[in-house]
Short mmCIF file of C-alpha atoms and ligand atoms in Angstrom, two decimals:
data_model
loop_
_atom_site.label_atom_id
_atom_site.label_comp_id
_atom_site.label_asym_id
_atom_site.label_seq_id
_atom_site.Cartn_x
_atom_site.Cartn_y
_atom_site.Cartn_z
CA MET A 1 82.45 -33.43 14.27
CA SER A 2 82.88 -35.91 11.40
CA ASP A 3 83.83 -34.84 7.87
CA ASN A 4 80.44 -36.01 6.85
CA THR A 5 78.69 -33.78 9.36
CA ASN A 6 80.76 -30.84 8.19
CA GLU A 7 79.64 -31.52 4.66
CA THR A 8 76.02 -31.74 5.67
CA THR A 9 76.17 -28.53 7.69
CA ALA A 10 77.60 -26.79 4.66
CA ALA A 11 74.94 -28.50 2.54
CA ALA A 12 72.19 -27.14 4.79
CA GLU A 13 73.28 -23.61 3.89
CA TYR A 14 73.36 -24.34 0.19
CA ASP A 15 70.30 -23.86 -2.02
CA PHE A 16 69.90 -26.98 -4.15
CA HIS A 17 66.83 -25.77 -6.02
CA PRO A 18 68.84 -24.45 -9.02
CA MET A 19 70.57 -27.85 -9.27
CA TRP A 20 67.25 -29.72 -9.27
CA GLU A 21 65.88 -27.27 -11.83
CA SER A 22 68.91 -27.80 -14.06
CA LEU A 23 68.19 -31.54 -13.94
CA GLY A 24 64.70 -30.84 -15.28
CA MET A 25 62.96 -31.91 -12.09
CA ASP A 26 59.50 -30.89 -10.91
CA VAL A 27 60.90 -28.85 -8.02
CA PRO A 28 57.66 -28.10 -6.09
CA ALA A 29 56.62 -31.77 -6.25
CA HIS A 30 60.13 -32.80 -5.21
CA ASP A 31 60.00 -30.40 -2.24
CA MET A 32 56.83 -32.18 -1.15
CA LEU A 33 58.45 -35.60 -1.52
CA LEU A 34 61.52 -34.56 0.48
CA GLY A 35 59.34 -33.10 3.22
CA ALA A 36 57.36 -36.34 3.51
CA VAL A 37 60.50 -38.52 3.56
CA GLY A 38 62.13 -36.26 6.17
CA GLN A 39 59.07 -36.52 8.38
CA MET A 40 58.96 -40.29 7.97
CA PHE A 41 62.67 -40.61 8.74
CA GLY A 42 62.20 -38.65 11.96
CA ASP A 43 59.22 -40.77 13.03
CA VAL A 44 60.80 -44.09 12.15
CA PHE A 45 64.56 -43.75 12.71
CA LEU A 46 65.16 -40.86 15.05
CA ALA A 47 62.45 -42.13 17.40
CA GLN A 48 64.45 -45.33 18.04
CA GLU A 49 66.05 -45.67 21.44
CA ASN A 50 69.61 -46.81 22.17
CA ARG A 51 70.87 -46.45 18.63
CA PRO A 52 74.65 -46.81 18.26
CA ALA A 53 76.16 -43.30 18.07
CA SER A 54 77.90 -44.21 14.81
CA THR A 55 74.52 -44.49 13.07
CA ASP A 56 74.71 -40.69 12.86
CA TYR A 57 76.38 -41.40 9.52
CA LEU A 58 73.05 -42.80 8.30
CA ASN A 59 71.25 -39.63 9.39
CA GLN A 60 73.74 -37.65 7.32
CA VAL A 61 73.25 -39.90 4.29
CA VAL A 62 69.49 -39.41 4.41
CA ALA A 63 69.87 -35.65 4.98
CA GLY A 64 71.96 -35.33 1.82
CA ILE A 65 70.42 -38.10 -0.24
CA HIS A 66 68.81 -35.86 -2.89
CA SER A 67 71.00 -32.82 -2.31
CA GLY A 68 74.64 -33.00 -1.17
CA ARG A 69 75.27 -36.42 -2.66
CA ILE A 70 73.85 -35.42 -6.05
CA LYS A 71 75.92 -32.25 -6.07
CA GLU A 72 79.01 -34.25 -5.14
CA MET A 73 78.47 -36.61 -8.09
CA LEU A 74 77.74 -33.79 -10.54
CA ASP A 75 80.82 -31.90 -9.33
CA LYS A 76 82.97 -34.99 -9.86
CA LYS A 77 81.65 -35.24 -13.39
CA ALA A 78 82.23 -31.55 -14.06
CA SER A 79 85.82 -31.77 -12.83
CA GLY A 80 86.50 -34.88 -14.92
CA GLU A 81 87.14 -37.03 -11.85
CA ALA A 82 84.18 -39.16 -12.92
CA LYS A 83 83.07 -39.62 -16.50
CA LYS A 84 79.40 -40.59 -16.22
CA ILE A 85 76.69 -41.50 -13.74
CA VAL A 86 75.24 -44.95 -14.35
CA GLY A 87 71.95 -46.04 -12.77
CA SER A 88 70.65 -49.57 -12.31
CA PHE A 89 67.81 -51.44 -10.61
CA CYS A 90 69.22 -54.80 -9.76
CA LEU A 91 71.96 -56.51 -7.81
CA TYR A 92 72.94 -58.36 -10.98
CA VAL A 93 74.52 -55.23 -12.47
CA PRO A 94 78.20 -55.34 -11.42
CA GLU A 95 79.24 -52.03 -9.87
CA GLU A 96 82.92 -52.95 -10.39
CA ILE A 97 82.51 -52.57 -14.16
CA VAL A 98 80.96 -49.11 -13.88
CA ILE A 99 83.65 -47.92 -11.47
CA ALA A 100 86.52 -49.37 -13.52
CA ALA A 101 85.25 -47.50 -16.59
CA GLY A 102 85.23 -44.20 -14.70
CA GLY A 103 81.53 -44.15 -13.86
CA ILE A 104 79.65 -43.64 -10.63
CA PRO A 105 77.11 -46.44 -10.02
CA VAL A 106 73.79 -45.54 -8.38
CA GLY A 107 70.76 -47.61 -7.43
CA LEU A 108 67.45 -46.43 -8.87
CA CYS A 109 64.92 -48.70 -7.18
CA SER A 110 62.30 -46.64 -5.45
CA GLY A 111 60.24 -47.37 -2.39
CA ALA A 112 57.30 -44.97 -2.54
CA ASP A 113 54.21 -44.54 -4.68
CA TRP A 114 54.44 -41.55 -6.98
CA ALA A 115 52.55 -40.29 -10.07
CA THR A 116 50.53 -43.51 -10.09
CA ASP A 117 47.91 -42.13 -12.50
CA LYS A 118 50.59 -41.33 -15.05
CA VAL A 119 52.24 -44.74 -14.54
CA GLU A 120 48.98 -46.55 -15.19
CA GLU A 121 48.79 -44.94 -18.62
CA HIS A 122 51.81 -47.07 -19.55
CA LEU A 123 51.88 -50.07 -17.19
CA PRO A 124 49.08 -52.29 -15.86
CA ARG A 125 47.54 -51.44 -12.52
CA ALA A 126 48.42 -54.93 -11.24
CA THR A 127 52.18 -54.28 -11.39
CA CYS A 128 54.50 -54.63 -8.40
CA PRO A 129 54.93 -51.35 -6.47
CA LEU A 130 58.71 -51.29 -6.94
CA ILE A 131 58.32 -51.13 -10.73
CA LYS A 132 55.47 -48.64 -10.56
CA SER A 133 57.54 -46.55 -8.20
CA PHE A 134 60.61 -46.17 -10.43
CA ALA A 135 58.37 -45.45 -13.41
CA GLY A 136 56.45 -42.91 -11.30
CA PHE A 137 59.62 -41.23 -10.05
CA LYS A 138 60.68 -40.81 -13.68
CA LEU A 139 57.30 -39.66 -14.99
CA GLY A 140 56.85 -37.32 -12.01
CA SER A 141 60.44 -35.96 -12.41
CA VAL A 142 61.20 -36.25 -8.70
CA CYS A 143 64.30 -38.46 -8.66
CA PRO A 144 67.64 -36.66 -9.05
CA TYR A 145 69.39 -40.05 -9.43
CA ILE A 146 67.38 -40.96 -12.54
CA GLU A 147 67.66 -37.43 -13.88
CA SER A 148 71.43 -37.33 -13.46
CA SER A 149 72.02 -40.83 -14.87
CA ASP A 150 73.71 -40.71 -18.26
CA LEU A 151 73.02 -44.39 -18.80
CA VAL A 152 70.46 -46.64 -17.11
CA ILE A 153 71.13 -50.37 -17.04
CA GLY A 154 68.16 -52.68 -16.82
CA GLU A 155 68.15 -56.46 -16.63
CA ASN A 156 65.89 -59.24 -17.85
CA THR A 157 64.81 -60.61 -14.51
CA CYS A 158 61.10 -60.72 -13.65
CA ASP A 159 58.47 -60.23 -16.36
CA GLY A 160 57.33 -56.94 -14.86
CA LYS A 161 60.79 -55.37 -14.97
CA LYS A 162 61.54 -56.75 -18.42
CA LYS A 163 58.47 -55.18 -19.95
CA ALA A 164 58.71 -51.99 -17.87
CA TYR A 165 62.23 -51.43 -19.25
CA GLU A 166 60.77 -51.35 -22.76
CA PHE A 167 58.75 -48.38 -21.58
CA MET A 168 61.68 -46.86 -19.64
CA ALA A 169 63.78 -47.04 -22.81
CA THR A 170 61.42 -44.42 -24.27
CA GLN A 171 62.30 -42.13 -21.34
CA VAL A 172 66.01 -42.62 -20.66
CA ASN A 173 69.21 -43.82 -22.32
CA MET A 174 68.84 -47.50 -21.53
CA TYR A 175 70.79 -50.72 -21.95
CA THR A 176 69.40 -54.06 -20.79
CA VAL A 177 71.47 -57.02 -19.65
CA ASP A 178 70.20 -60.54 -20.18
CA ILE A 179 70.17 -62.71 -17.05
CA PRO A 180 69.82 -66.50 -17.26
CA ASN A 181 67.05 -68.19 -15.28
CA VAL A 182 68.85 -71.42 -14.44
CA HIS A 183 72.23 -72.14 -12.93
CA ASN A 184 74.44 -74.49 -14.95
CA ALA A 185 77.80 -74.47 -16.74
CA GLN A 186 76.25 -73.41 -20.04
CA THR A 187 74.27 -70.47 -18.61
CA LEU A 188 77.35 -69.34 -16.69
CA GLU A 189 79.17 -69.07 -20.02
CA LEU A 190 76.27 -67.07 -21.48
CA TRP A 191 76.36 -64.79 -18.44
CA LYS A 192 80.11 -64.26 -18.82
CA GLY A 193 79.39 -63.12 -22.37
CA GLU A 194 76.73 -60.70 -21.11
CA VAL A 195 79.16 -59.27 -18.57
CA ARG A 196 81.65 -58.60 -21.36
CA LYS A 197 79.00 -56.95 -23.51
CA LEU A 198 78.01 -54.78 -20.58
CA ALA A 199 81.65 -53.78 -20.00
CA GLU A 200 81.91 -52.71 -23.66
CA ARG A 201 78.68 -50.72 -23.45
CA VAL A 202 79.78 -48.91 -20.31
CA GLU A 203 83.22 -48.16 -21.81
CA GLN A 204 81.49 -46.74 -24.87
CA GLU A 205 79.34 -44.51 -22.66
CA THR A 206 82.15 -43.22 -20.45
CA GLY A 207 84.77 -43.12 -23.18
CA GLN A 208 87.19 -44.78 -20.77
CA LYS A 209 88.72 -48.20 -21.32
CA ILE A 210 88.64 -50.69 -18.44
CA THR A 211 92.22 -51.62 -17.58
CA ALA A 212 93.58 -54.39 -15.39
CA GLU A 213 94.61 -51.73 -12.91
CA SER A 214 91.25 -49.93 -12.78
CA LEU A 215 89.31 -53.19 -12.55
CA LYS A 216 91.52 -54.55 -9.78
CA ALA A 217 91.02 -51.34 -7.80
CA ALA A 218 87.24 -51.43 -8.38
CA ILE A 219 87.04 -55.06 -7.22
CA LYS A 220 88.94 -54.16 -4.05
CA LEU A 221 86.72 -51.11 -3.43
CA ALA A 222 83.49 -53.13 -3.72
CA ASN A 223 84.90 -56.04 -1.71
CA ASP A 224 86.01 -53.71 1.10
CA LYS A 225 82.45 -52.41 1.29
CA ARG A 226 81.13 -55.97 1.46
CA ARG A 227 83.69 -56.93 4.13
CA ALA A 228 82.56 -54.00 6.29
CA LEU A 229 78.89 -55.00 5.89
CA GLN A 230 79.75 -58.62 6.74
CA ARG A 231 81.44 -57.46 9.96
CA LEU A 232 78.42 -55.41 10.95
CA SER A 233 76.04 -58.24 10.13
CA ALA A 234 77.99 -60.70 12.29
CA THR A 235 77.49 -58.52 15.39
CA ARG A 236 73.74 -59.01 15.08
CA ALA A 237 74.02 -62.60 16.29
CA ALA A 238 74.41 -61.19 19.81
CA ASP A 239 71.52 -61.00 22.24
CA PRO A 240 70.69 -58.19 22.83
CA ALA A 241 71.14 -57.18 19.18
CA PRO A 242 73.49 -54.16 19.10
CA ILE A 243 71.82 -52.46 16.13
CA SER A 244 68.25 -52.40 14.84
CA GLY A 245 67.01 -54.02 11.67
CA LEU A 246 65.93 -50.58 10.50
CA ASP A 247 69.46 -49.14 10.76
CA SER A 248 70.95 -52.28 9.23
CA LEU A 249 68.54 -52.08 6.30
CA LEU A 250 69.51 -48.45 5.85
CA THR A 251 73.22 -49.33 5.63
CA VAL A 252 72.53 -51.38 2.50
CA GLN A 253 70.11 -48.84 1.08
CA ALA A 254 72.86 -46.23 1.59
CA ALA A 255 75.36 -48.48 -0.16
CA PHE A 256 73.41 -48.07 -3.41
CA MET A 257 73.83 -44.30 -3.28
CA ASP A 258 76.75 -43.08 -1.21
CA ASP A 259 80.42 -42.91 -2.09
CA ALA A 260 81.89 -46.40 -1.60
CA GLU A 261 84.97 -45.36 0.33
CA ARG A 262 83.10 -43.07 2.72
CA LEU A 263 80.43 -45.72 3.27
CA THR A 264 83.02 -48.42 4.00
CA GLY A 265 84.71 -46.23 6.62
CA ALA A 266 81.38 -45.45 8.27
CA ILE A 267 80.19 -49.08 8.27
CA ASN A 268 83.51 -50.20 9.78
CA ALA A 269 83.02 -47.59 12.51
CA MET A 270 79.53 -49.00 13.12
CA ALA A 271 80.95 -52.52 13.22
CA ASP A 272 83.60 -51.40 15.78
CA GLU A 273 80.91 -49.89 17.97
CA CYS A 274 78.54 -52.83 17.59
CA GLU A 275 81.29 -55.35 18.38
CA GLN A 276 81.94 -53.41 21.58
CA ARG A 277 78.22 -53.20 22.38
CA ALA A 278 77.88 -56.96 21.84
CA ALA A 279 80.82 -57.59 24.19
CA ASP A 280 79.31 -55.26 26.81
CA GLY A 281 75.80 -56.68 26.44
CA VAL A 282 74.42 -53.34 25.19
CA GLY A 283 71.52 -53.63 22.79
CA VAL A 284 69.07 -51.62 20.78
CA ALA A 285 66.27 -53.83 22.08
CA PRO A 286 66.13 -55.58 25.45
CA LYS A 287 67.81 -58.99 25.82
CA GLY A 288 65.27 -61.66 24.94
CA ALA A 289 63.38 -59.49 22.42
CA LYS A 290 62.00 -61.76 19.71
CA ARG A 291 64.48 -62.04 16.86
CA ILE A 292 63.33 -62.05 13.26
CA LEU A 293 65.07 -63.03 10.06
CA TYR A 294 63.59 -61.10 7.13
CA THR A 295 63.54 -62.69 3.70
CA GLY A 296 61.86 -61.70 0.45
CA THR A 297 61.65 -58.85 -2.00
CA PRO A 298 64.01 -55.88 -1.74
CA MET A 299 63.10 -52.77 0.21
CA ALA A 300 64.11 -49.56 -1.51
CA VAL A 301 64.28 -46.17 0.21
CA PRO A 302 61.92 -45.07 1.81
CA ASN A 303 60.14 -48.41 2.21
CA TRP A 304 60.72 -48.87 5.95
CA LYS A 305 57.12 -49.90 6.72
CA LEU A 306 57.50 -53.57 7.63
CA PHE A 307 60.71 -53.26 9.68
CA ASN A 308 59.17 -50.34 11.56
CA ILE A 309 56.08 -52.40 12.40
CA ILE A 310 58.15 -55.41 13.54
CA GLU A 311 60.43 -53.32 15.73
CA LYS A 312 57.68 -51.09 17.14
CA ALA A 313 55.86 -54.31 18.08
CA GLY A 314 58.85 -55.28 20.26
CA GLY A 315 60.68 -57.57 17.86
CA VAL A 316 64.13 -56.99 16.42
CA VAL A 317 65.18 -57.86 12.88
CA VAL A 318 68.58 -59.58 13.08
CA GLY A 319 69.18 -60.37 9.41
CA GLU A 320 67.91 -59.85 5.89
CA GLU A 321 68.11 -62.57 3.27
CA ALA A 322 67.30 -60.13 0.47
CA CYS A 323 68.91 -57.95 -2.15
CA THR A 324 68.75 -55.11 0.36
CA GLY A 325 70.61 -57.37 2.79
CA SER A 326 72.97 -60.33 2.78
CA ARG A 327 72.77 -60.97 -0.97
CA TYR A 328 74.46 -57.61 -1.44
CA TYR A 329 77.50 -58.38 0.68
CA LYS A 330 77.83 -62.07 1.57
CA ASP A 331 80.02 -63.07 -1.41
CA LEU A 332 83.23 -61.39 -2.53
CA VAL A 333 84.74 -61.25 -6.00
CA ASP A 334 87.90 -63.38 -6.18
CA GLU A 335 90.77 -60.90 -6.04
CA SER A 336 93.45 -63.12 -7.57
CA GLY A 337 92.78 -62.27 -11.24
CA GLU A 338 95.50 -60.31 -13.05
CA THR A 339 94.12 -59.71 -16.53
CA VAL A 340 90.88 -57.91 -17.45
CA ASP A 341 89.54 -61.22 -18.79
CA GLU A 342 90.29 -63.13 -15.61
CA MET A 343 88.72 -60.40 -13.50
CA LEU A 344 85.58 -60.17 -15.65
CA ASP A 345 85.20 -63.95 -15.24
CA ALA A 346 85.60 -63.61 -11.47
CA ILE A 347 82.98 -60.86 -11.43
CA ALA A 348 80.57 -62.95 -13.51
CA GLU A 349 81.05 -65.94 -11.20
CA ARG A 350 80.40 -63.91 -8.07
CA TYR A 351 77.23 -62.28 -9.43
CA PHE A 352 75.95 -65.59 -10.79
CA GLY A 353 75.65 -66.73 -7.17
CA ILE A 354 73.01 -64.12 -6.24
CA ASN A 355 69.97 -66.12 -5.25
CA CYS A 356 67.19 -64.20 -6.97
CA ALA A 357 63.80 -65.90 -7.26
CA ILE A 358 64.03 -65.59 -11.05
CA PHE A 359 66.23 -68.72 -10.88
CA THR A 360 64.73 -72.17 -10.94
CA PRO A 361 65.34 -74.08 -8.84
CA ASN A 362 66.57 -71.57 -6.28
CA ASP A 363 67.89 -73.95 -3.62
CA GLY A 364 70.76 -71.62 -2.68
CA ARG A 365 68.29 -69.06 -1.32
CA ILE A 366 66.48 -71.67 0.76
CA GLU A 367 69.77 -72.94 2.21
CA ASP A 368 70.85 -69.36 3.00
CA ILE A 369 67.61 -68.61 4.82
CA VAL A 370 67.94 -71.60 7.14
CA ARG A 371 71.69 -71.01 7.65
CA MET A 372 71.19 -67.34 8.46
CA ALA A 373 68.28 -68.04 10.83
CA ARG A 374 70.55 -70.41 12.77
CA GLU A 375 73.70 -68.26 12.70
CA LEU A 376 71.86 -65.14 13.80
CA ASN A 377 69.82 -66.99 16.43
CA ALA A 378 66.50 -65.96 14.90
CA ASP A 379 63.31 -67.01 16.70
CA GLY A 380 61.21 -66.72 13.55
CA ILE A 381 61.26 -65.97 9.84
CA ILE A 382 59.13 -63.31 8.18
CA ASP A 383 58.98 -63.77 4.42
CA CYS A 384 57.54 -60.85 2.50
CA SER A 385 56.55 -60.29 -1.11
CA LEU A 386 55.59 -57.04 -2.68
CA GLN A 387 52.12 -57.29 -4.13
CA PHE A 388 51.97 -58.78 -7.66
CA CYS A 389 55.48 -60.25 -7.39
CA THR A 390 54.66 -63.74 -8.63
CA LEU A 391 58.23 -65.00 -8.20
CA TYR A 392 58.54 -64.35 -4.48
CA GLU A 393 54.87 -65.23 -3.84
CA MET A 394 55.38 -68.64 -5.46
CA GLU A 395 58.70 -69.25 -3.74
CA SER A 396 57.22 -68.46 -0.32
CA PHE A 397 55.67 -71.96 -0.23
CA THR A 398 59.13 -73.54 -0.59
CA VAL A 399 60.53 -71.19 2.05
CA GLU A 400 57.71 -72.12 4.43
CA LYS A 401 58.36 -75.84 3.95
CA ALA A 402 62.07 -75.39 4.61
CA ALA A 403 61.37 -73.33 7.75
CA GLU A 404 58.95 -76.01 8.96
CA GLN A 405 61.54 -78.75 8.39
CA ALA A 406 64.16 -76.71 10.26
CA GLY A 407 61.68 -76.14 13.12
CA ILE A 408 61.67 -72.35 12.71
CA PRO A 409 58.34 -70.50 13.03
CA PHE A 410 57.39 -68.81 9.77
CA MET A 411 55.06 -66.09 8.59
CA HIS A 412 54.35 -64.85 5.06
CA ILE A 413 53.25 -61.33 4.28
CA THR A 414 52.16 -59.70 1.04
CA THR A 415 52.18 -55.93 1.10
CA ASP A 416 52.73 -52.79 -0.94
CA TYR A 417 53.97 -49.24 -0.36
CA ALA A 418 50.67 -47.85 0.94
CA ASN A 419 49.94 -47.52 4.62
CA GLU A 420 46.39 -48.89 4.50
CA ASP A 421 47.37 -52.34 5.74
CA ALA A 422 49.62 -51.07 8.57
CA GLY A 423 47.00 -51.75 11.27
CA GLN A 424 46.28 -55.24 10.01
CA LEU A 425 50.00 -56.03 9.67
CA THR A 426 50.66 -54.81 13.20
CA THR A 427 47.99 -57.16 14.57
CA ARG A 428 49.38 -60.13 12.63
CA ILE A 429 52.98 -59.40 13.59
CA GLU A 430 52.17 -58.87 17.27
CA ALA A 431 50.39 -62.24 17.30
CA PHE A 432 53.38 -63.88 15.56
CA LEU A 433 55.88 -62.38 18.02
CA GLU A 434 53.73 -63.49 20.94
CA MET A 435 53.67 -67.10 19.86
CA LEU A 436 57.49 -67.26 19.40
S1 BJ8 B 501 68.42 -59.95 -8.06
S2 BJ8 B 501 65.28 -59.65 -6.30
S3 BJ8 B 501 67.17 -56.78 -7.33
S4 BJ8 B 501 65.47 -58.81 -9.75
S5 BJ8 B 501 59.57 -57.32 -6.34
S6 BJ8 B 501 60.57 -55.95 -9.46
S7 BJ8 B 501 61.19 -59.43 -8.71
S8 BJ8 B 501 57.91 -58.21 -9.33
S9 BJ8 B 501 63.34 -56.80 -7.40
FE1 BJ8 B 501 65.21 -57.93 -7.72
FE2 BJ8 B 501 67.52 -58.15 -9.04
FE3 BJ8 B 501 66.20 -60.31 -8.25
FE4 BJ8 B 501 67.38 -58.80 -6.47
FE5 BJ8 B 501 60.02 -58.02 -10.03
FE6 BJ8 B 501 59.25 -59.01 -7.73
FE7 BJ8 B 501 58.79 -56.50 -8.26
FE8 BJ8 B 501 61.27 -57.36 -7.87
#
């Protein structure tokens, strides 16, 4: 039995309700949410056949996602091992800085509709579901990550997030980072300045100075996690694919919440098993199953809808060009810096390369999509935007043109967190898989 399983067994005997109450959560509503997510996880993940045994780690992460993991973080804070819990919504917020200042970084993006009526008292109805979801989780008091965050870091990316953070600042202790919209030498300098300002703000919050030693260790910790995810991703080029898109998506979703060292060990174990499966020709789907590269908006827990539809329809997702995918792990921070200044520059440079659609032009993303489709032997590309996300909707035309030029079949989808379009999506995806 793994350490993790031991922890979860112990966690199952522990009553977390007092902890949720102490965080000021709406406990009955939260019980309902957890019940629904547990049911969905069983239907979507546990129903998969031929999963690698090492994906049991992911089951444990989901089992403890709002319970054992929260307790672990609060305990670390109480013992002084960690100073503060710092939440964020975007890949542009460098976790290395939070860790080096003694904080625990957590991702706050949410993937389910909640308290929509309350949200629409503050934000327009025509707002992307990801934004409405994090606002709803806060207004409905059902997210222990938001409730335990001492500081929440937002970022000026899309218009919806920018304006929603003004509202969130009335609800939580909030700091917003400015992100440039174009890539050039001048904006890189501005971004380096923003990274320094963020480091100062986090130090102020935690009361712990970032040192060369702590920053070097944090860079190594985050890079090790990325190296493990890169290894796992590379195994998915095999036919049959050794691991499903659903489980792969969950590894990155878990990376926003679980302890970095534990996650790295577990992902390396998955990579070991998947390398062996690839060598032995063992797959999660039959050899020849149609292989899909996903690209588009991020998918926060528990938004598993699209991947579930693709894989239930007989396809297999072999890569994700998304913030809940390769953008999270494909680039490392240069580890050669020795001073805090050099390392902050290296961090800024690495994060500046994240190909978010807020950038114009965003050629790096287009190049990555085509490169990944080729490297992972994808038969087709599915590009998806969350409803009302103008950035990814607009960029989908450029992605389609690039796919056409590369001779890769392409399909665009616009969806939200509701299940109403599941039937229609299934029909469209089945037809797409058939013509591949
Ligand atoms: S770096 S993709 S995590 S901003 S889907 S909220 S863009 S309207 S999430 Fe993102 Fe950072 Fe970019 Fe990545 Fe707005 Fe679009 Fe909604 Fe979005």
